XYZ file of C-alpha atoms in Angstrom:
675
model
C 67.321 15.040 -42.224
C 64.476 12.675 -43.032
C 65.412 10.497 -40.091
C 65.339 13.451 -37.719
C 61.986 14.612 -39.182
C 60.494 11.143 -38.799
C 61.726 10.943 -35.221
C 60.219 14.309 -34.316
C 56.849 13.368 -35.857
C 56.830 10.085 -34.005
C 57.559 11.822 -30.743
C 54.740 14.284 -31.455
C 52.134 11.579 -32.125
C 53.288 9.565 -29.131
C 52.894 12.651 -26.954
C 49.410 13.333 -28.351
C 48.404 9.704 -27.762
C 49.755 9.872 -24.233
C 47.850 13.071 -23.507
C 44.652 11.571 -24.924
C 45.062 8.478 -22.813
C 45.815 10.620 -19.809
C 42.627 12.646 -20.300
C 40.402 9.613 -20.880
C 37.649 9.538 -18.296
C 36.999 6.254 -16.406
C 33.866 4.478 -17.586
C 31.473 3.603 -14.711
C 28.425 1.369 -15.106
C 25.598 2.238 -12.656
C 22.982 -0.513 -12.284
C 19.837 0.115 -10.213
C 16.205 -0.817 -10.904
C 14.740 2.107 -8.910
C 14.862 5.295 -10.973
C 14.824 7.587 -7.916
C 17.669 5.680 -6.231
C 19.609 5.661 -9.488
C 19.190 9.430 -9.840
C 20.357 9.958 -6.259
C 23.528 7.897 -6.867
C 24.097 9.679 -10.182
C 24.029 13.053 -8.434
C 26.744 11.831 -6.071
C 28.919 10.578 -8.935
C 28.486 13.432 -11.451
C 31.065 15.767 -9.823
C 33.784 13.060 -10.237
C 34.256 13.628 -14.013
C 33.340 10.060 -14.957
C 31.785 8.581 -18.063
C 28.640 7.061 -16.574
C 26.341 4.546 -18.222
C 23.052 3.691 -16.509
C 21.237 0.365 -16.529
C 17.817 -0.371 -14.999
C 18.273 -4.169 -14.909
C 20.866 -6.906 -15.070
C 19.957 -7.551 -18.701
C 20.605 -3.868 -19.584
C 23.967 -4.102 -17.800
C 24.754 -7.283 -19.752
C 24.173 -5.436 -23.053
C 26.420 -2.510 -22.039
C 29.232 -4.832 -20.918
C 29.083 -6.640 -24.251
C 29.419 -3.444 -26.275
C 31.688 -1.265 -24.115
C 34.792 -1.384 -21.956
C 33.883 -0.588 -18.354
C 36.347 0.411 -15.629
C 34.064 0.010 -12.625
C 30.577 -1.382 -11.842
C 28.247 -0.005 -9.145
C 25.227 -2.288 -8.778
C 22.320 -3.146 -6.530
C 21.408 -6.760 -5.726
C 17.747 -6.695 -6.745
C 18.033 -5.712 -10.427
C 15.644 -8.169 -12.034
C 15.965 -11.785 -13.092
C 19.711 -11.382 -13.649
C 20.436 -10.244 -10.066
C 23.535 -8.499 -8.753
C 25.233 -11.710 -7.603
C 24.787 -13.383 -10.969
C 26.000 -10.254 -12.771
C 29.118 -10.278 -10.568
C 29.717 -13.957 -11.310
C 29.478 -13.387 -15.073
C 31.935 -10.465 -14.866
C 34.378 -12.535 -12.833
C 34.207 -15.294 -15.459
C 36.164 -12.998 -17.812
C 33.850 -13.230 -20.837
C 33.619 -9.441 -21.256
C 36.313 -7.315 -22.873
C 36.478 -5.220 -19.700
C 38.256 -8.130 -17.998
C 37.406 -10.232 -14.992
C 39.213 -8.081 -12.419
C 37.322 -4.796 -12.814
C 36.220 -3.404 -9.420
C 32.626 -4.042 -8.367
C 30.795 -2.058 -5.675
C 27.452 -3.324 -4.365
C 25.116 -0.606 -3.001
C 21.909 -2.064 -1.606
C 18.994 -1.084 0.618
C 17.703 -4.372 2.020
C 20.432 -6.512 3.524
C 21.635 -8.390 6.548
C 25.166 -7.063 6.891
C 27.088 -10.223 7.792
C 25.346 -12.565 5.341
C 25.616 -10.024 2.522
C 29.282 -9.433 3.376
C 30.036 -13.170 3.210
C 28.209 -13.524 -0.096
C 29.934 -10.443 -1.527
C 33.347 -11.793 -0.538
C 32.603 -15.201 -2.072
C 31.441 -13.617 -5.338
C 34.473 -11.324 -5.574
C 32.843 -7.984 -4.781
C 35.405 -5.284 -3.946
C 33.259 -3.013 -1.762
C 29.880 -3.310 -0.024
C 27.823 -0.260 0.946
C 24.429 0.263 2.540
C 22.225 2.695 0.606
C 21.705 4.568 3.855
C 25.417 5.478 3.694
C 25.492 6.172 -0.041
C 27.202 9.546 0.557
C 30.419 7.470 0.967
C 30.137 6.108 -2.593
C 32.471 8.690 -4.238
C 35.222 7.779 -1.750
C 34.862 4.046 -2.504
C 34.852 4.733 -6.253
C 38.109 6.667 -5.913
C 39.710 3.827 -3.910
C 38.631 1.176 -6.442
C 39.849 3.212 -9.455
C 43.226 3.826 -7.835
C 43.610 0.240 -6.524
C 41.367 -2.081 -8.571
C 42.570 -5.137 -6.667
C 41.457 -3.786 -3.283
C 38.698 -6.039 -1.984
C 36.695 -6.881 1.108
C 38.806 -7.876 4.063
C 39.082 -11.608 4.602
C 38.426 -13.133 8.031
C 41.424 -12.881 10.361
C 42.708 -16.171 11.779
C 45.062 -16.445 14.762
C 46.957 -19.762 14.980
C 48.484 -20.442 18.432
C 50.849 -23.385 17.826
C 54.308 -23.974 19.348
C 55.394 -26.469 16.674
C 56.823 -24.386 13.804
C 56.233 -26.933 11.013
C 52.635 -27.490 12.065
C 52.006 -23.725 12.187
C 53.440 -23.223 8.693
C 51.352 -26.109 7.367
C 48.183 -24.619 8.821
C 49.006 -21.227 7.296
C 49.596 -22.785 3.871
C 46.311 -24.701 3.985
C 44.127 -21.757 5.152
C 45.753 -18.651 3.668
C 43.450 -18.639 0.633
C 40.421 -18.212 2.901
C 41.843 -16.321 5.895
C 44.419 -13.677 6.755
C 46.558 -15.889 8.966
C 48.664 -14.717 11.931
C 50.916 -17.089 13.915
C 51.746 -17.142 17.627
C 54.234 -19.614 19.179
C 52.858 -19.727 22.738
C 49.802 -18.954 24.810
C 51.042 -15.656 26.279
C 51.927 -14.038 22.926
C 48.805 -15.446 21.304
C 46.577 -14.063 24.049
C 48.276 -10.657 23.825
C 47.805 -10.549 20.038
C 44.112 -11.494 20.322
C 43.452 -8.871 23.018
C 44.902 -6.242 20.665
C 43.311 -7.307 17.349
C 40.309 -9.506 18.281
C 40.607 -11.991 15.409
C 37.563 -13.530 13.759
C 38.716 -17.098 14.478
C 41.329 -18.723 16.751
C 42.983 -22.081 16.022
C 44.415 -23.109 19.413
C 46.783 -25.988 20.195
C 45.699 -27.798 23.342
C 49.273 -28.659 24.480
C 51.324 -25.442 24.833
C 54.392 -24.635 26.938
C 54.083 -22.484 30.074
C 50.401 -21.588 29.541
C 48.156 -24.470 28.449
C 45.591 -24.246 25.686
C 42.872 -24.855 28.264
C 44.011 -21.798 30.253
C 44.157 -19.646 27.097
C 40.653 -20.800 26.122
C 39.319 -19.937 29.576
C 40.751 -16.385 29.478
C 39.433 -15.755 25.953
C 35.926 -17.016 26.707
C 35.808 -14.976 29.926
C 36.570 -11.844 27.910
C 34.344 -12.703 24.926
C 32.005 -15.693 25.239
C 31.051 -15.394 21.540
C 34.636 -15.731 20.248
C 34.917 -18.822 17.947
C 37.843 -21.044 19.003
C 38.887 -24.362 17.362
C 41.087 -26.632 19.458
C 43.904 -28.706 17.890
C 44.792 -31.791 19.920
C 46.510 -35.132 19.496
C 44.573 -36.595 22.441
C 41.056 -36.746 21.044
C 38.656 -38.511 23.402
C 34.926 -38.143 23.994
C 35.588 -36.822 27.501
C 38.033 -34.210 26.211
C 35.681 -33.086 23.414
C 32.851 -32.800 25.916
C 35.066 -30.813 28.291
C 36.255 -28.419 25.569
C 32.756 -27.748 24.268
C 31.454 -27.039 27.770
C 34.293 -24.577 28.294
C 33.383 -22.570 25.196
C 35.250 -24.142 22.273
C 33.437 -23.966 18.934
C 34.951 -27.169 17.513
C 38.108 -29.281 17.593
C 40.371 -31.053 15.106
C 42.697 -33.963 15.857
C 46.366 -34.247 14.956
C 47.613 -35.296 12.559
C 44.898 -33.572 10.504
C 44.116 -33.726 6.824
C 43.992 -30.478 4.855
C 40.401 -30.936 3.780
C 39.309 -31.718 7.325
C 41.070 -28.614 8.681
C 39.484 -26.385 6.028
C 36.039 -27.788 6.760
C 36.288 -27.365 10.552
C 37.597 -23.802 10.272
C 35.019 -22.930 7.631
C 32.212 -24.224 9.853
C 33.561 -22.303 12.827
C 33.789 -19.092 10.808
C 30.341 -19.652 9.330
C 28.923 -20.295 12.783
C 30.106 -16.890 13.929
C 28.866 -15.321 10.701
C 25.417 -16.743 11.165
C 25.336 -15.944 14.899
C 26.106 -12.315 14.065
C 23.633 -12.367 11.177
C 20.898 -13.767 13.388
C 21.589 -11.065 15.965
C 21.415 -8.392 13.245
C 18.223 -9.901 11.877
C 16.684 -10.110 15.360
C 17.584 -6.462 16.024
C 16.003 -5.371 12.741
C 12.951 -7.518 13.421
C 12.630 -5.976 16.876
C 12.948 -2.497 15.369
C 10.270 -3.304 12.793
C 8.028 -4.706 15.524
C 8.444 -1.531 17.572
C 7.607 0.543 14.502
C 4.595 -1.654 13.823
C 3.421 -1.291 17.418
C 3.849 2.479 17.206
C 1.868 2.698 13.966
C -0.771 0.381 15.429
C -1.107 2.586 18.507
C -1.413 5.678 16.312
C -4.103 4.039 14.184
C -5.974 2.733 17.236
C -5.779 6.119 18.951
C -7.568 7.854 16.092
C -11.106 8.966 17.019
C -12.253 8.027 13.513
C -13.113 4.651 12.026
C -10.194 3.450 9.881
C -10.637 0.357 7.707
C -8.125 -1.004 5.187
C -9.252 -3.410 2.460
C -7.494 -5.189 -0.402
C -8.622 -5.260 -4.016
C -11.083 -8.058 -3.213
C -12.574 -5.883 -0.456
C -11.226 -8.096 2.297
C -10.326 -6.403 5.569
C -6.594 -5.813 6.172
C -6.862 -3.053 8.791
C -9.519 -2.634 11.484
C -8.755 -0.045 14.142
C -10.109 0.089 17.672
C -12.771 2.680 16.827
C -14.121 0.394 14.088
C -14.212 -2.512 16.555
C -15.982 -0.445 19.245
C -18.632 0.927 16.904
C -19.292 -2.251 14.929
C -18.995 -4.618 17.892
C -16.682 -6.857 15.816
C -13.118 -7.445 17.013
C -10.076 -7.020 14.798
C -9.374 -10.770 14.797
C -12.910 -11.559 13.641
C -12.827 -8.875 10.940
C -9.408 -9.468 9.367
C -9.486 -11.469 6.149
C -13.257 -11.253 5.732
C -15.109 -9.296 3.094
C -16.347 -5.917 4.251
C -19.931 -6.788 3.328
C -19.764 -9.736 5.729
C -18.565 -7.869 8.818
C -20.132 -4.432 8.358
C -22.378 -4.094 5.314
C -23.899 -0.759 6.356
C -20.674 1.071 7.233
C -20.601 2.996 3.959
C -21.760 3.031 0.371
C -20.338 -0.112 -1.232
C -20.762 1.382 -4.716
C -18.384 4.189 -3.778
C -15.784 1.598 -2.739
C -16.141 -0.186 -6.079
C -15.688 3.096 -7.922
C -12.576 4.009 -5.913
C -10.949 0.604 -6.448
C -11.722 0.561 -10.154
C -10.957 4.191 -10.959
C -8.160 4.793 -8.482
C -9.740 8.077 -7.343
C -10.584 9.444 -3.911
C -14.296 9.292 -3.160
C -16.030 11.422 -0.549
C -19.549 11.484 0.850
C -20.665 13.990 3.452
C -23.465 14.005 6.020
C -24.379 10.352 5.417
C -27.136 9.179 7.770
C -25.988 6.046 9.634
C -27.625 3.985 12.336
C -25.500 3.065 15.343
C -26.901 1.081 18.243
C -30.413 2.232 17.404
C -29.463 5.911 17.161
C -29.077 8.085 14.087
C -25.688 9.611 13.351
C -24.255 11.652 10.519
C -20.891 10.656 9.050
C -18.380 11.903 6.514
C -16.910 9.002 4.521
C -13.666 9.233 2.535
C -12.225 6.354 0.498
C -8.538 6.578 -0.421
C -7.193 4.089 -3.016
C -3.842 2.411 -2.266
C -1.314 2.202 -5.080
C 1.709 0.078 -5.895
C 2.108 -0.279 -9.635
C -1.691 -0.419 -9.677
C -4.555 -0.090 -7.208
C -4.039 -2.757 -4.525
C -6.714 -1.724 -2.050
C -8.263 1.208 -0.243
C -8.456 2.904 3.138
C -11.905 3.921 4.376
C -12.042 6.829 6.829
C -15.350 7.450 8.623
C -15.755 10.561 10.798
C -18.793 11.081 13.015
C -19.878 14.677 12.366
C -23.164 14.541 14.295
C -21.965 16.971 16.962
C -20.523 19.272 14.312
C -23.828 19.379 12.448
C -25.657 19.922 15.714
C -23.325 22.783 16.524
C -23.896 24.304 13.101
C -27.652 23.939 13.550
C -27.359 25.424 17.009
C -25.497 28.399 15.565
C -28.225 28.842 12.937
C -30.927 28.671 15.599
C -28.920 31.018 17.776
C -28.724 33.510 14.914
C -32.473 33.211 14.471
C -32.993 33.818 18.172
C -30.686 36.826 18.041
C -32.636 38.227 15.114
C -35.911 37.518 16.887
C -34.562 39.138 20.026
C -33.550 42.242 18.101
C -36.998 42.366 16.499
C -38.678 41.909 19.880
C -36.497 44.613 21.426
C -37.406 47.038 18.648
C -41.089 46.172 18.885
C -41.068 46.496 22.672
C -39.373 49.869 22.421
C -41.967 51.084 19.905
C -44.843 49.850 22.093
C -43.419 51.479 25.184
C -44.216 55.075 24.128
C -47.927 54.653 23.220
C -48.400 52.398 26.262
C -46.992 55.108 28.508
C -49.404 57.597 26.916
C -52.384 55.237 27.488
C -51.486 54.721 31.164
C -50.929 58.424 31.664
C -54.292 59.334 30.065
C -56.162 56.733 32.144
C -54.654 58.313 35.253
C -55.782 61.743 33.956
C -59.334 60.410 33.383
C -59.444 59.091 36.967
C -58.237 62.415 38.306
C -60.866 64.361 36.311
C -63.692 62.172 37.628
C -62.638 62.799 41.209
C -64.922 65.086 43.306
C -62.075 66.275 45.505
C -60.240 68.061 42.713
C -61.069 71.784 42.771
C -60.678 72.178 39.010
C -63.311 69.459 38.493
C -65.712 71.234 40.883
C -65.346 74.591 39.145
C -65.867 73.093 35.677
C -69.017 71.214 36.852
C -70.484 74.344 38.467
C -69.832 76.356 35.322
C -71.796 73.768 33.347
C -74.563 73.461 35.976
C -73.594 69.829 36.567
C -73.911 68.092 39.923
C -70.456 66.461 40.197
C -71.526 64.240 43.121
C -74.209 62.632 40.947
C -71.615 61.992 38.226
C -69.262 60.385 40.770
C -72.123 58.222 42.036
C -72.929 57.199 38.471
C -69.297 56.213 37.875
C -69.299 54.178 41.084
C -72.565 52.399 40.335
C -71.482 51.580 36.778
C -68.036 50.301 38.041
C -66.290 52.732 35.731
C -63.696 53.492 38.403
C -63.050 49.746 38.826
C -62.591 49.324 35.091
C -60.139 52.205 35.060
C -58.137 50.580 37.894
C -58.032 47.300 35.959
C -56.818 49.166 32.906
C -54.078 50.838 34.934
C -53.051 47.519 36.513
C -52.975 45.778 33.131
C -51.028 48.641 31.603
C -48.509 48.444 34.438
C -48.118 44.700 33.884
C -47.580 45.257 30.163
C -45.017 47.977 30.936
C -43.185 45.597 33.290
C -43.333 42.825 30.685
C -41.834 45.137 28.050
C -39.093 46.138 30.496
C -38.269 42.452 31.101
C -38.210 41.810 27.358
C -35.804 44.694 26.854
C -33.559 43.425 29.651
C -33.786 39.869 28.301
C -32.717 40.830 24.783
C -30.035 43.344 25.840
C -26.520 42.200 24.794
C -24.134 41.458 27.663
C -20.347 41.604 27.630
C -18.069 38.736 28.549
C -17.823 39.918 32.147
C -20.071 38.349 34.800
C -21.629 40.642 37.374
C -23.185 39.883 40.775
C -26.941 39.303 40.581
C -29.714 38.210 42.896
C -31.086 34.940 41.488
C -34.501 35.549 43.069
C -34.834 38.760 41.055
C -33.856 36.965 37.838
C -36.289 34.142 38.602
C -39.148 36.576 39.266
C -38.422 38.422 36.025
C -38.493 35.097 34.156
C -41.869 34.292 35.778
C -43.230 37.691 34.780
C -41.959 37.170 31.247
C -43.579 33.736 31.068
C -46.813 35.166 32.488
C -47.180 37.201 29.317
C -47.439 34.001 27.300
C -50.952 33.178 26.147
C -51.880 30.671 23.453
C -54.963 31.834 21.548
C -55.188 28.545 19.671
C -54.987 26.371 22.763
C -56.586 28.960 25.072
C -53.967 28.314 27.748
C -52.817 31.118 29.996
C -49.602 30.788 32.020
C -51.282 32.785 34.770
C -53.578 29.824 35.425
C -50.572 27.977 36.901
C -50.192 28.153 40.662
C -46.685 29.210 41.659
C -45.397 28.314 45.111
C -42.186 30.031 46.187
C -39.726 28.547 48.687
C -36.803 30.967 48.952
C -34.106 30.602 51.608
C -33.255 33.626 53.706
C -30.098 35.688 53.056
C -29.329 34.362 49.597
C -25.879 35.488 48.366
C -25.281 37.307 45.108
C -24.053 35.113 42.254
C -21.726 36.288 39.510
C -23.416 35.488 36.228
C -24.708 36.870 32.967
C -28.200 37.938 33.909
C -29.818 37.594 30.479
C -28.451 34.085 29.980
C -29.539 32.791 33.394
C -32.945 34.454 32.926
C -33.189 32.654 29.582
C -32.509 29.338 31.336
C -35.235 30.003 33.917
C -37.643 31.090 31.183
C -36.982 27.958 29.058
C -37.517 25.645 32.035
C -40.734 27.440 33.033
C -42.136 27.292 29.497
C -41.115 23.644 29.138
C -42.932 22.777 32.383
C -45.965 24.892 31.386
C -46.274 23.023 28.069
C -46.130 19.657 29.832
C -48.746 20.692 32.418
C -50.966 22.033 29.625
C -50.849 18.591 27.961
C -51.715 16.912 31.247
C -54.595 19.331 31.870
C -55.954 18.627 28.405
C -55.747 14.852 28.903
C -57.445 15.148 32.320
C -60.286 17.278 30.951
C -60.847 14.845 28.074
C -60.863 11.757 30.269
C -64.030 9.933 31.266
C -63.005 10.163 34.899
C -61.656 13.734 35.275
C -59.391 14.443 38.234
C -59.228 17.548 40.291
C -55.954 18.665 38.724
C -54.469 22.156 38.912
C -51.097 22.982 37.286
C -48.520 24.067 39.865
C -44.901 25.176 39.944
C -42.763 24.985 43.070
C -39.708 27.219 42.713
C -36.961 26.956 45.328
C -33.778 28.888 46.026
C -31.352 27.238 48.457
C -28.038 28.451 49.853
C -25.525 25.561 49.809
C -21.843 25.432 50.763
C -20.189 26.470 47.496
C -23.177 27.155 45.306
C -26.743 28.369 45.092
C -29.283 25.752 44.053
C -32.374 26.675 42.013
C -35.200 24.146 41.658
C -38.175 24.456 39.305
C -40.621 21.633 39.954
C -43.853 20.963 38.053
C -46.648 18.461 38.578
C -46.956 17.558 34.910
C -46.674 14.278 33.057
C -43.112 13.421 34.138
C -40.848 11.263 31.974
C -39.298 7.815 31.801
C -35.591 7.070 32.391
C -34.703 6.881 28.686
C -36.131 10.325 28.005
C -34.418 11.761 31.075
C -30.984 10.501 29.920
C -31.305 12.303 26.570
C -33.067 15.376 27.903
C -30.166 17.779 27.279
C -29.009 16.263 23.963
C -29.148 18.713 21.036
C -32.161 18.191 18.753
C -33.799 15.797 21.227
C -37.490 16.554 21.633
C -40.688 14.773 22.580
C -42.840 17.301 20.725
C -44.259 16.917 17.260
C -42.575 20.152 16.158
C -39.675 22.329 17.255
C -35.905 22.040 16.902
C -35.301 20.454 20.306
C -32.651 23.007 21.246
C -34.144 24.706 24.319
C -32.812 22.395 27.028
C -29.482 21.818 25.231
C -28.986 25.588 25.170
C -29.758 25.656 28.908
C -27.161 22.959 29.492
C -24.581 24.886 27.469
C -25.228 28.151 29.324
C -25.049 26.579 32.795
C -22.204 24.090 32.325
C -19.966 25.824 29.771
C -20.552 29.536 30.348
C -21.034 29.435 34.129
C -19.245 26.186 35.169
C -22.338 25.036 37.009
C -24.559 21.946 36.957
C -28.015 21.323 35.573
C -30.060 18.154 35.830
C -33.526 16.705 36.223
C -35.323 14.307 38.534
C -38.563 12.849 37.303
C -41.088 10.118 37.781
C -43.506 9.177 35.029
C -46.939 10.606 35.795
C -45.774 12.524 38.885
C -43.956 15.553 37.460
C -40.401 16.737 36.958
C -37.928 18.741 39.019
C -35.155 20.636 37.253
C -32.244 21.808 39.378
C -29.489 24.318 38.640
C -26.377 24.759 40.783
C -24.333 27.913 40.202
C -21.023 28.553 42.005
C -20.972 31.510 44.361
C -17.625 32.776 43.102
């Protein structure tokens, strides 16, 4: 009874132990110095029900291996001072309780496949995986846990040798380094190679039926890079030279020593390894160069200045825009301190602050001088980080045009407000002006002797109406009344022009007669009188040269009238200055301000010319005449002519320009398309 009880208990505990062992999870050691990469690999491995220990360095892995039994190691190469190869070597030495045969998988980012594969095989790594293909890691882990002895495939060696004993000897000598396959003649050897494409061929020179030379020729024709070592008992300089010229990698003479055979085959295999590795490296280098060229083109294509500096403020990056603006080439700028090549490009204190504090610094609307001209720039300094601040990128954007546009919008809003005010004022003046004109006409009618009502009223009062009419004539009262009517009519016409000028137009262009618009602009300018300077636009002689049968032009009437008005007022101001200088001179000239306005019918457009006989301008002034904010006056925003340019070129797809000679006047021309 006790024996049976003891037996049952033993069976129970054995079963429990077996079940516990069966349920034990494999212990995997994950070694990777990059926390993000380690987390990514961990996410791939977590669904596999493994006990996973993580290590951030080779030293951490060393500590875990000393204290725990590990079933599998997944490691990177670059894991600190104790790198992946050295960790593998220590494991394979057998000093850990996990044993020297535990599977090792290397997962790495930076590698040259063939060289890394050779190194991994020499160090006893079971599997090698690029991080780019890390999604295959669970499959490799499963293979290694099921078959821990599975390793990287050894190079495949094909021995073509008709002598059986020699072939067996070669296999015995090389089987530790290669997977050896034997072929007894050239035909079978060639057929086997065409099917499997071995990594190395050991070829006997003297073969039956098909010579070694013929086999070599066929192989090299099919694959010139195939490594082939010739075995021959007839070693001469001429033969060696012949074999090498025909594509053989090396040769070994019979009878050969084991060490010599190993060395020759090892060199031949290594030669192919390094040829492939060099090709892989060259391809990667070419890919990196293409990427570098692409990034360089992107950086150089940027319309902004882009400068990269290191922590010592030495130039590392200098794009084409920086070279064009500074006048310093990239080659002359690289490696030099920023203060040496371009000290005024930005605020150096801001660069210091960004490098020291690691914060982005921005400065807006910074006034910079470029080739003698003032520009406004926005400057942004971005610090560059590794584990600390290693440099900065300086981005400089020219915002001069943007600021000009904003100022133009502000001025435009002011003009709109002024136009609305003028329209309201003109409308309010129109009613009393109409009453004044009407009453003057009534006064003239009631002084007339031919009106019966006047005669009857005079007779009733005993007044001789003819004497009253004679009095009015002699005192020029009738003339004064006519002048008042004429002036009132001119004011009424001026108010009408102002109302038309300030009236909002839609986006649609309508056909207009340019001569009418030009005359309205002249009438509008004629109402300008400077009390302070005592200059009247009506003092200017205006000569008209209009072509016959001018076509209608589709345009926005108010905008084109504004252009004409601006050009007329600009010319009037210049002629006023010339008149003042002539009157103040010791030798006054007989000068009279004069406009010549022309309308010409051309092939595809109508040309308008407004020519004055004012001071004229030099070539430098003429080139910048239509630039926003450019002015030769002591005051004013300098927007009038730039607005004209915008209206003609942008809104009406026409042309505007100027011809001038210093001291002889200026001619502005406008060309508007007919359709």
